Amino acid sequence: MTEPSDRCAQLHARLRKLKGRLATRTWEYRQRNCAKGVWPKLCRVLADAAQAYEISEAELTELLAEGHAVEAAGEALHPPKTIIFVSPARAAALQSRSEIPLHLTAPLLRAERLALVRFD
Amino acid sequence: MCAVDFRAKLLNTLRAIQPVTDQPGVLVVGSEVPNLLESAAASTLVVSEDVDVGIPLSCHGGVKECLHRLDGFHQSRDEPSVLVPEREDLIEVNFLGLDPALTDLTECYVLEDAELPLLVFGALSRMRHGRTVEIEGVRIPLPRTADLLLEKLITERSGVKGDRDLLVVLGLLLVATDTDLAQFEEAYSELATDLQHAMVTNLTVLSLLEPMKDMPDPTQHRARIARLLRQLGAPGAGP
């Protein structure tokens, strides 16, 4: 006759793994206002963007002079990114724009100056 | 494996375990649900070859009695909460425990039992019956879409399976009605702030995923996700 605790060994192993992942999430949540908390903040900003463009230093300077606000999540990365939201019309007028797919992959992570267009 | 084959296996399995799913409160949960909610249960999403069945603790005894009457399966020796198929036209059945008394959605424990031990998930504790669909004579009790969305978004997952599970969330969002989404927003508003944070983070990750073969394409539905994020509001912000 197999003892219940033996029969449950695999379930207990799964439970330990699950609790480990939950502990990690709890730790990540506690870090939300620390340096590591930048990732969920960056994702939250990018999730609002319908398009993302890498732009030149000169056009970024123009946009900043026009009063476009800088998203804090980008500045908290190293190297820092300057991320700003612009209107679709303003984005269309940017001569240096180069569209980047909105995935957390190399092109987006490498870009230092991002102009985003918000979903309607 | 083509989708038609898998659909047939899924329905064969649900037909075979009908005595279990006919028990009051038992729900078919997990990644198969979007497949079942597709038109005529088309089952086009790629998922693992098993079906999850939520067992409320109140009917644990009733389910155990049913196990003896099921044909085509035997309990896994290593993990008795899993029924292993003995025929190629069936898939695995994975029993999970539902304990409505759990108020902490992150709590989980093992229900020790000599015959049918269960891993009980707090994230499943709020699952309520939504509707019973009938496909080719098989009655399939399903939870509310809102509850499934919530469970998928607060259950901690990682790696490729984590990404795939988020695409299952997208599959659910694509079939969700306005009522489902209203219930989802209500459920979100009742969560602790840390769980709201986890849900929002998972939705943003979903929005940034690259397409995966034979799964809903997140790049085509980013606007829908952005709209949902706006409706949910920031974690801790209140309704």
Tab-separated table of C-alpha atoms in Angstrom:
chain	number	residue	atom	x	y	z
A	1	MET	CA	0.000	0.000	0.000
A	2	THR	CA	1.482	3.340	-1.018
A	3	GLU	CA	1.390	6.044	1.623
A	4	PRO	CA	-0.492	9.230	0.657
A	5	SER	CA	2.601	11.341	1.198
A	6	ASP	CA	4.517	9.197	-1.340
A	7	ARG	CA	1.665	9.519	-3.808
A	8	CYS	CA	1.798	13.278	-3.353
A	9	ALA	CA	5.550	13.682	-3.838
A	10	GLN	CA	5.203	15.125	-7.343
A	11	LEU	CA	2.460	17.491	-6.234
A	12	HIS	CA	4.629	18.736	-3.378
A	13	ALA	CA	7.488	19.251	-5.855
A	14	ARG	CA	5.184	21.308	-8.098
A	15	LEU	CA	3.985	23.243	-5.085
A	16	ARG	CA	7.564	24.123	-4.090
A	17	LYS	CA	8.312	25.389	-7.611
A	18	LEU	CA	5.096	27.382	-7.679
A	19	LYS	CA	5.840	28.972	-4.314
A	20	GLY	CA	9.338	29.799	-5.528
A	21	ARG	CA	7.917	31.642	-8.533
A	22	LEU	CA	5.402	33.439	-6.332
A	23	ALA	CA	8.218	34.500	-4.005
A	24	THR	CA	10.079	35.880	-7.011
A	25	ARG	CA	7.029	37.854	-8.068
A	26	THR	CA	6.600	39.231	-4.559
A	27	TRP	CA	10.240	40.308	-4.638
A	28	GLU	CA	9.729	41.938	-8.037
A	29	TYR	CA	6.719	43.800	-6.692
A	30	ARG	CA	8.744	45.089	-3.736
A	31	GLN	CA	11.312	46.301	-6.269
A	32	ARG	CA	8.743	48.245	-8.276
A	33	ASN	CA	9.991	51.620	-7.069
A	34	CYS	CA	13.664	50.590	-7.166
A	35	ALA	CA	15.984	50.248	-10.158
A	36	LYS	CA	14.582	46.890	-11.312
A	37	GLY	CA	11.090	48.363	-11.363
A	38	VAL	CA	11.990	50.173	-14.561
A	39	TRP	CA	11.094	47.165	-16.737
A	40	PRO	CA	7.375	47.004	-15.971
A	41	LYS	CA	7.258	50.810	-16.242
A	42	LEU	CA	8.959	50.698	-19.637
A	43	CYS	CA	6.574	47.981	-20.829
A	44	ARG	CA	3.610	50.023	-19.607
A	45	VAL	CA	4.769	53.040	-21.635
A	46	LEU	CA	5.412	50.966	-24.748
A	47	ALA	CA	2.035	49.211	-24.479
A	48	ASP	CA	0.354	52.588	-25.032
A	49	ALA	CA	2.273	53.157	-28.259
A	50	ALA	CA	0.801	52.315	-31.640
A	51	GLN	CA	4.105	53.127	-33.361
A	52	ALA	CA	7.700	53.687	-32.270
A	53	TYR	CA	10.324	55.621	-34.227
A	54	GLU	CA	14.003	56.081	-33.637
A	55	ILE	CA	14.862	59.714	-34.347
A	56	SER	CA	17.942	61.907	-34.656
A	57	GLU	CA	19.482	63.973	-31.891
A	58	ALA	CA	18.602	67.167	-33.747
A	59	GLU	CA	14.912	66.323	-34.101
A	60	LEU	CA	14.762	65.168	-30.508
A	61	THR	CA	16.121	68.553	-29.473
A	62	GLU	CA	13.391	70.220	-31.533
A	63	LEU	CA	10.685	68.120	-29.909
A	64	LEU	CA	11.977	68.876	-26.432
A	65	ALA	CA	12.041	72.582	-27.261
A	66	GLU	CA	8.398	72.267	-28.340
A	67	GLY	CA	7.612	71.057	-24.820
A	68	HIS	CA	7.094	67.327	-25.345
A	69	ALA	CA	7.415	65.545	-22.005
A	70	VAL	CA	10.056	62.888	-21.437
A	71	GLU	CA	8.927	59.508	-20.075
A	72	ALA	CA	10.795	58.777	-16.856
A	73	ALA	CA	11.115	55.025	-17.553
A	74	GLY	CA	13.561	55.630	-20.405
A	75	GLU	CA	15.813	57.841	-18.318
A	76	ALA	CA	16.088	55.157	-15.646
A	77	LEU	CA	17.837	52.757	-18.038
A	78	HIS	CA	21.520	52.578	-18.745
A	79	PRO	CA	22.359	53.773	-21.287
A	80	PRO	CA	19.393	56.115	-20.915
A	81	LYS	CA	16.722	56.419	-23.573
A	82	THR	CA	14.797	59.566	-24.241
A	83	ILE	CA	11.222	58.529	-24.880
A	84	ILE	CA	8.545	61.002	-25.815
A	85	PHE	CA	5.011	60.761	-27.153
A	86	VAL	CA	4.179	62.838	-30.203
A	87	SER	CA	1.010	63.264	-32.254
A	88	PRO	CA	0.638	61.223	-35.460
A	89	ALA	CA	0.984	64.425	-37.492
A	90	ARG	CA	4.175	65.444	-35.688
A	91	ALA	CA	5.582	61.959	-36.116
A	92	ALA	CA	4.876	62.088	-39.835
A	93	ALA	CA	6.847	65.344	-40.064
A	94	LEU	CA	9.981	63.835	-38.505
A	95	GLN	CA	12.534	63.508	-41.317
A	96	SER	CA	14.874	61.204	-39.436
A	97	ARG	CA	12.240	58.742	-38.228
A	98	SER	CA	12.896	55.063	-38.611
A	99	GLU	CA	10.106	52.774	-37.424
A	100	ILE	CA	10.984	50.112	-34.885
A	101	PRO	CA	8.806	47.074	-34.127
A	102	LEU	CA	7.230	47.290	-30.689
A	103	HIS	CA	8.821	44.175	-29.241
A	104	LEU	CA	11.401	43.968	-26.471
A	105	THR	CA	14.067	42.996	-28.969
A	106	ALA	CA	17.425	44.445	-29.983
A	107	PRO	CA	16.229	47.263	-32.288
A	108	LEU	CA	14.025	48.782	-29.613
A	109	LEU	CA	16.423	48.137	-26.754
A	110	ARG	CA	19.329	49.689	-28.702
A	111	ALA	CA	17.466	52.847	-29.701
A	112	GLU	CA	18.470	55.865	-27.608
A	113	ARG	CA	15.843	58.323	-28.850
A	114	LEU	CA	12.294	57.119	-29.313
A	115	ALA	CA	9.280	59.041	-30.524
A	116	LEU	CA	6.070	57.141	-29.799
A	117	VAL	CA	2.595	57.646	-31.210
A	118	ARG	CA	-0.155	56.830	-28.771
A	119	PHE	CA	-3.167	54.680	-29.682
A	120	ASP	CA	-6.272	56.806	-30.334
B	1	MET	CA	-0.596	17.157	-35.280
B	2	CYS	CA	-3.324	18.887	-37.263
B	3	ALA	CA	-6.056	20.842	-35.517
B	4	VAL	CA	-8.860	18.456	-36.559
B	5	ASP	CA	-7.113	15.513	-34.938
B	6	PHE	CA	-6.590	17.447	-31.778
B	7	ARG	CA	-10.181	18.664	-31.691
B	8	ALA	CA	-11.408	15.083	-31.986
B	9	LYS	CA	-9.109	13.965	-29.155
B	10	LEU	CA	-10.227	16.835	-26.978
B	11	LEU	CA	-13.911	16.077	-27.501
B	12	ASN	CA	-13.348	12.308	-27.073
B	13	THR	CA	-11.630	13.020	-23.775
B	14	LEU	CA	-14.353	15.328	-22.540
B	15	ARG	CA	-16.948	12.743	-23.545
B	16	ALA	CA	-15.040	10.043	-21.674
B	17	ILE	CA	-14.858	12.080	-18.483
B	18	GLN	CA	-18.452	13.315	-18.684
B	19	PRO	CA	-19.330	11.558	-15.381
B	20	VAL	CA	-16.729	13.801	-13.730
B	21	THR	CA	-17.690	17.026	-15.456
B	22	ASP	CA	-21.362	16.365	-14.697
B	23	GLN	CA	-20.563	16.648	-10.985
B	24	PRO	CA	-21.957	19.955	-9.686
B	25	GLY	CA	-19.323	22.666	-9.600
B	26	VAL	CA	-16.720	20.876	-11.727
B	27	LEU	CA	-15.294	23.156	-14.430
B	28	VAL	CA	-13.103	22.662	-17.460
B	29	VAL	CA	-10.367	25.260	-17.004
B	30	GLY	CA	-6.982	26.091	-18.471
B	31	SER	CA	-5.634	26.726	-21.918
B	32	GLU	CA	-8.117	24.490	-23.707
B	33	VAL	CA	-10.995	26.829	-22.959
B	34	PRO	CA	-10.255	29.303	-25.781
B	35	ASN	CA	-10.179	26.315	-28.132
B	36	LEU	CA	-13.594	25.250	-26.878
B	37	LEU	CA	-14.950	28.782	-27.219
B	38	GLU	CA	-13.912	29.020	-30.861
B	39	SER	CA	-16.705	28.544	-33.354
B	40	ALA	CA	-17.710	24.845	-33.162
B	41	ALA	CA	-14.723	24.307	-30.844
B	42	ALA	CA	-12.392	24.553	-33.825
B	43	SER	CA	-9.354	24.153	-31.529
B	44	THR	CA	-6.838	26.034	-33.618
B	45	LEU	CA	-4.631	27.259	-30.758
B	46	VAL	CA	-1.499	25.291	-30.019
B	47	VAL	CA	-1.605	23.970	-26.480
B	48	SER	CA	-0.219	20.998	-24.618
B	49	GLU	CA	-2.104	17.739	-25.085
B	50	ASP	CA	-4.018	17.759	-21.848
B	51	VAL	CA	-7.163	19.233	-20.436
B	52	ASP	CA	-7.392	20.807	-16.978
B	53	VAL	CA	-10.428	20.051	-14.850
B	54	GLY	CA	-11.132	22.084	-11.722
B	55	ILE	CA	-12.563	20.019	-8.879
B	56	PRO	CA	-14.274	21.913	-6.028
B	57	LEU	CA	-13.362	20.290	-2.737
B	58	SER	CA	-17.089	19.862	-2.039
B	59	CYS	CA	-17.350	17.244	-4.786
B	60	HIS	CA	-13.960	15.601	-4.354
B	61	GLY	CA	-15.641	12.448	-3.016
B	62	GLY	CA	-18.088	12.334	-5.903
B	63	VAL	CA	-15.290	12.663	-8.436
B	64	LYS	CA	-13.349	9.833	-6.798
B	65	GLU	CA	-16.379	7.580	-7.158
B	66	CYS	CA	-16.562	8.483	-10.852
B	67	LEU	CA	-12.936	7.609	-11.510
B	68	HIS	CA	-13.723	3.901	-11.319
B	69	ARG	CA	-16.256	4.271	-14.104
B	70	LEU	CA	-13.975	5.986	-16.616
B	71	ASP	CA	-12.753	3.949	-19.569
B	72	GLY	CA	-9.505	4.553	-21.398
B	73	PHE	CA	-7.438	6.120	-18.618
B	74	HIS	CA	-5.313	5.160	-15.665
B	75	GLN	CA	-3.975	7.395	-12.933
B	76	SER	CA	-0.343	8.402	-13.314
B	77	ARG	CA	1.794	6.479	-10.852
B	78	ASP	CA	4.020	9.511	-10.235
B	79	GLU	CA	1.242	12.080	-10.141
B	80	PRO	CA	-2.165	10.589	-9.338
B	81	SER	CA	-3.954	13.859	-10.092
B	82	VAL	CA	-3.217	13.134	-13.759
B	83	LEU	CA	-5.191	10.630	-15.822
B	84	VAL	CA	-2.996	9.107	-18.503
B	85	PRO	CA	-4.764	8.062	-21.709
B	86	GLU	CA	-4.573	4.416	-22.747
B	87	ARG	CA	-5.719	5.105	-26.306
B	88	GLU	CA	-4.379	7.403	-28.987
B	89	ASP	CA	-7.707	9.141	-29.449
B	90	LEU	CA	-7.621	10.588	-25.917
B	91	ILE	CA	-5.453	13.179	-24.174
B	92	GLU	CA	-4.293	13.568	-20.578
B	93	VAL	CA	-6.622	14.890	-17.922
B	94	ASN	CA	-5.152	17.049	-15.190
B	95	PHE	CA	-7.268	17.489	-12.062
B	96	LEU	CA	-6.784	20.704	-10.081
B	97	GLY	CA	-8.314	21.604	-6.735
B	98	LEU	CA	-10.696	24.538	-6.255
B	99	ASP	CA	-11.200	25.739	-2.711
B	100	PRO	CA	-13.710	28.606	-2.552
B	101	ALA	CA	-12.668	29.179	1.077
B	102	LEU	CA	-9.247	30.434	-0.044
B	103	THR	CA	-9.286	34.205	0.100
B	104	ASP	CA	-5.617	34.671	-0.790
B	105	LEU	CA	-5.398	34.090	-4.533
B	106	THR	CA	-1.669	33.382	-4.280
B	107	GLU	CA	-2.123	30.594	-1.757
B	108	CYS	CA	-1.756	26.998	-2.887
B	109	TYR	CA	-1.522	23.682	-1.081
B	110	VAL	CA	-1.590	19.948	-1.625
B	111	LEU	CA	-4.794	18.163	-0.653
B	112	GLU	CA	-3.403	14.849	0.543
B	113	ASP	CA	-5.590	11.906	-0.342
B	114	ALA	CA	-4.709	8.270	-0.882
B	115	GLU	CA	-6.832	8.045	-4.006
B	116	LEU	CA	-6.971	11.488	-5.613
B	117	PRO	CA	-4.576	14.049	-4.168
B	118	LEU	CA	-4.879	17.510	-5.680
B	119	LEU	CA	-2.819	20.645	-5.994
B	120	VAL	CA	-5.226	23.355	-4.856
B	121	PHE	CA	-4.698	26.779	-6.424
B	122	GLY	CA	-5.904	29.987	-4.826
B	123	ALA	CA	-6.006	31.538	-8.285
B	124	LEU	CA	-8.788	29.097	-9.154
B	125	SER	CA	-10.779	29.800	-6.010
B	126	ARG	CA	-12.841	32.559	-7.595
B	127	MET	CA	-13.808	30.552	-10.662
B	128	ARG	CA	-17.529	30.720	-11.143
B	129	HIS	CA	-19.568	28.758	-13.630
B	130	GLY	CA	-20.157	30.788	-16.768
B	131	ARG	CA	-21.960	28.545	-19.188
B	132	THR	CA	-22.128	24.935	-20.244
B	133	VAL	CA	-21.462	24.501	-23.927
B	134	GLU	CA	-22.674	21.416	-25.724
B	135	ILE	CA	-20.575	20.251	-28.638
B	136	GLU	CA	-21.482	17.059	-30.504
B	137	GLY	CA	-23.454	15.912	-27.500
B	138	VAL	CA	-20.700	16.587	-24.974
B	139	ARG	CA	-21.637	18.938	-22.138
B	140	ILE	CA	-18.680	21.087	-21.107
B	141	PRO	CA	-19.051	23.304	-18.031
B	142	LEU	CA	-16.885	26.401	-18.444
B	143	PRO	CA	-16.031	29.184	-16.029
B	144	ARG	CA	-16.761	32.825	-16.705
B	145	THR	CA	-14.337	34.187	-19.296
B	146	ALA	CA	-13.517	37.016	-16.869
B	147	ASP	CA	-12.408	34.493	-14.227
B	148	LEU	CA	-10.236	32.639	-16.714
B	149	LEU	CA	-8.602	35.878	-17.820
B	150	LEU	CA	-7.904	36.786	-14.234
B	151	GLU	CA	-6.473	33.363	-13.410
B	152	LYS	CA	-4.201	33.360	-16.453
B	153	LEU	CA	-2.903	36.833	-15.669
B	154	ILE	CA	-2.169	36.348	-11.977
B	155	THR	CA	-0.732	32.831	-12.125
B	156	GLU	CA	3.017	33.083	-12.196
B	157	ARG	CA	4.555	31.549	-15.277
B	158	SER	CA	7.887	31.855	-16.942
B	159	GLY	CA	9.749	31.262	-20.195
B	160	VAL	CA	8.173	30.032	-23.399
B	161	LYS	CA	5.163	28.608	-21.559
B	162	GLY	CA	4.633	31.986	-19.956
B	163	ASP	CA	4.557	33.691	-23.355
B	164	ARG	CA	2.277	31.020	-24.774
B	165	ASP	CA	-0.088	31.364	-21.821
B	166	LEU	CA	-0.256	35.093	-22.480
B	167	LEU	CA	-1.258	34.328	-26.061
B	168	VAL	CA	-4.014	32.134	-24.612
B	169	VAL	CA	-5.115	35.263	-22.726
B	170	LEU	CA	-5.272	37.019	-26.086
B	171	GLY	CA	-7.358	34.137	-27.431
B	172	LEU	CA	-9.790	34.695	-24.566
B	173	LEU	CA	-9.848	38.453	-25.123
B	174	LEU	CA	-10.766	37.880	-28.759
B	175	VAL	CA	-13.889	35.926	-27.803
B	176	ALA	CA	-14.770	38.047	-24.749
B	177	THR	CA	-18.074	39.902	-24.855
B	178	ASP	CA	-18.665	43.362	-23.366
B	179	THR	CA	-20.224	41.627	-20.353
B	180	ASP	CA	-17.127	39.441	-19.940
B	181	LEU	CA	-14.894	42.509	-20.014
B	182	ALA	CA	-17.080	44.377	-17.531
B	183	GLN	CA	-16.853	41.385	-15.171
B	184	PHE	CA	-13.099	41.281	-15.710
B	185	GLU	CA	-12.735	44.963	-14.803
B	186	GLU	CA	-14.848	44.399	-11.701
B	187	ALA	CA	-12.704	41.404	-10.687
B	188	TYR	CA	-9.544	43.475	-11.251
B	189	SER	CA	-10.841	46.285	-9.051
B	190	GLU	CA	-11.295	43.814	-6.187
B	191	LEU	CA	-7.721	42.480	-6.331
B	192	ALA	CA	-4.876	43.416	-4.012
B	193	THR	CA	-2.552	46.005	-5.542
B	194	ASP	CA	0.324	43.537	-6.020
B	195	LEU	CA	-1.910	41.250	-8.072
B	196	GLN	CA	-3.206	44.209	-10.084
B	197	HIS	CA	0.428	45.071	-10.751
B	198	ALA	CA	1.119	41.510	-11.928
B	199	MET	CA	-1.903	41.572	-14.228
B	200	VAL	CA	-1.012	44.911	-15.786
B	201	THR	CA	2.595	43.832	-16.258
B	202	ASN	CA	1.503	40.611	-17.949
B	203	LEU	CA	-0.839	42.511	-20.271
B	204	THR	CA	1.963	44.899	-21.248
B	205	VAL	CA	4.269	41.944	-21.925
B	206	LEU	CA	1.521	40.418	-24.072
B	207	SER	CA	1.303	43.684	-26.014
B	208	LEU	CA	5.025	43.505	-26.809
B	209	LEU	CA	5.263	39.817	-27.736
B	210	GLU	CA	6.301	38.737	-31.172
B	211	PRO	CA	3.888	36.524	-33.114
B	212	MET	CA	4.015	32.783	-32.483
B	213	LYS	CA	2.965	30.227	-35.084
B	214	ASP	CA	-0.636	28.999	-34.813
B	215	MET	CA	-1.479	31.386	-32.004
B	216	PRO	CA	-3.354	34.719	-32.102
B	217	ASP	CA	-1.032	37.459	-33.368
B	218	PRO	CA	-0.550	40.051	-30.599
B	219	THR	CA	0.720	42.657	-33.061
B	220	GLN	CA	-2.770	42.729	-34.643
B	221	HIS	CA	-4.506	43.354	-31.336
B	222	ARG	CA	-2.261	45.808	-29.488
B	223	ALA	CA	-4.886	48.557	-29.671
B	224	ARG	CA	-7.379	46.289	-27.912
B	225	ILE	CA	-4.864	45.573	-25.146
B	226	ALA	CA	-4.041	49.280	-24.780
B	227	ARG	CA	-7.757	50.048	-24.455
B	228	LEU	CA	-8.164	47.367	-21.802
B	229	LEU	CA	-5.169	48.714	-19.866
B	230	ARG	CA	-6.723	52.176	-19.881
B	231	GLN	CA	-10.026	50.773	-18.662
B	232	LEU	CA	-8.363	48.820	-15.855
B	233	GLY	CA	-6.429	51.834	-14.615
B	234	ALA	CA	-3.141	51.897	-12.751
B	235	PRO	CA	-2.618	49.349	-9.963
B	236	GLY	CA	-3.887	50.702	-6.672
B	237	ALA	CA	-5.695	53.601	-8.302
B	238	GLY	CA	-9.163	52.305	-7.408
B	239	PRO	CA	-12.244	52.371	-9.606
